[in-house]
Amino acid sequence: MNIGQAAQASGVSAKMIRYYESIGLIPKTVRTEAGYRVYSDHDVHTLRFIRRARDLGFSVEQIADLVSLWQDRERASKDVKAIALEHVTLLERKIRELQEMASTLTHLARNCHGDTRPHCPILEELANDEAGQGHVKPDAKFGVLGKAPAR
Amino acid sequence: MNIGQAAQASGVSAKMIRYYESIGLIPKTVRTEAGYRVYSDHDVHTLRFIRRARDLGFSVEQIADLVSLWQDRERASKDVKAIALEHVTLLERKIRELQEMASTLTHLARNCHGDTRPHCPILEELANDEAGQGHVKPDAKFGVLGKAPAR
DNA sequence: TTTAATCCTTCCAATCATGGGAAGGTCAAG
DNA sequence: CTTGACCTTCCCATGATTGGAAGGATTAAA
């Protein structure tokens, strides 16, 4: 199977398959004489695993750990669980951050007439020199809205 | 006031102030003979406005729009409200995405013993060839977890 | 006054996961 | 043998931000 078929079958783009190979997340494949990468059903299975982990928001680094645990028949399930729960913690922190933003904005927008007049509480709040200090300090590791999968 | 003091006073790092200038979000400042950037209280006020908008998760592009509306005494509040509500929509979509991930993972983790044995429903689910097709398709524009402010 | 510390400047690189596209080789069908 | 659909590698862009190097300016202390 060529890379395009593997991409089709796994839901991981050919670009990303090459990228995952380049960073060592997946091993280098066999090549044809012409240099084409060749994939087996087993490879596709691994790629699907990766795709699903990615869909759950795991970082590539975490996915690497998950893949190696997956392939380790001696693994301890607590190691897997630890990765999952750590990720849940991160997700929940992020959710809280976004919820805070959304609720602040919703509140401000509710008080904005939204007509042709210039008066606007949203701008007033943004311009308010006293505001914006007290609430949640932004997450040290992860940002607001990231660029994305776009599949 | 030099850039360091402006950074201190506004909560926007010197690095970011230069960056905002380079992309045209803020105008080029006056310079001293030696080439040092000079900032007024008014500039700091603008920087604080920007920082607060950024804390609410607005993109630099949206912030540019907000700043120009802010400085336009003839603005219509509906234009501001539209930007805010569009952003809320995005935030809420993102929140839903993350919640879905978190709840899936929480559910899986709850069924994982988390001991030294290898059996693990989390890995089973990731490896499950039938799964992962039916739920929310990832947001076309924004990704999972982004890199961040880290202030 | 010399020196050291602390600023400032510009420029370049890295982050993270992903896509876009160019330039060129390969393969199968017509 | 040509055409089109693949594949290859390589470089670039994204967004917001930080880091750092190399070098000049300013300031405070010795």
Coordinates of C-alpha atoms (C1' of nucleotides) in Angstrom, one line a residue, chain A residues 2 4 18 31 35 37 147, chain D residues 6-10 13-14:
Chain A
N2 CA 1.3 3.4 -0.9
G4 CA -2.0 7.8 -0.2
R18 CA 5.7 11.7 6.6
R31 CA 10.5 1.5 0.4
G35 CA 11.7 5.1 -3.1
R37 CA 6.9 4.2 1.1
K147 CA -4.2 26.4 15.0
Chain D
dC6 C1' 0.7 9.4 -8.0
dC7 C1' 5.1 9.7 -5.3
dT8 C1' 9.6 12.0 -3.5
dT9 C1' 12.2 15.9 -1.0
dC10 C1' 12.6 20.6 0.4
dA13 C1' 3.5 29.8 6.2
dT14 C1' 0.4 29.7 10.0

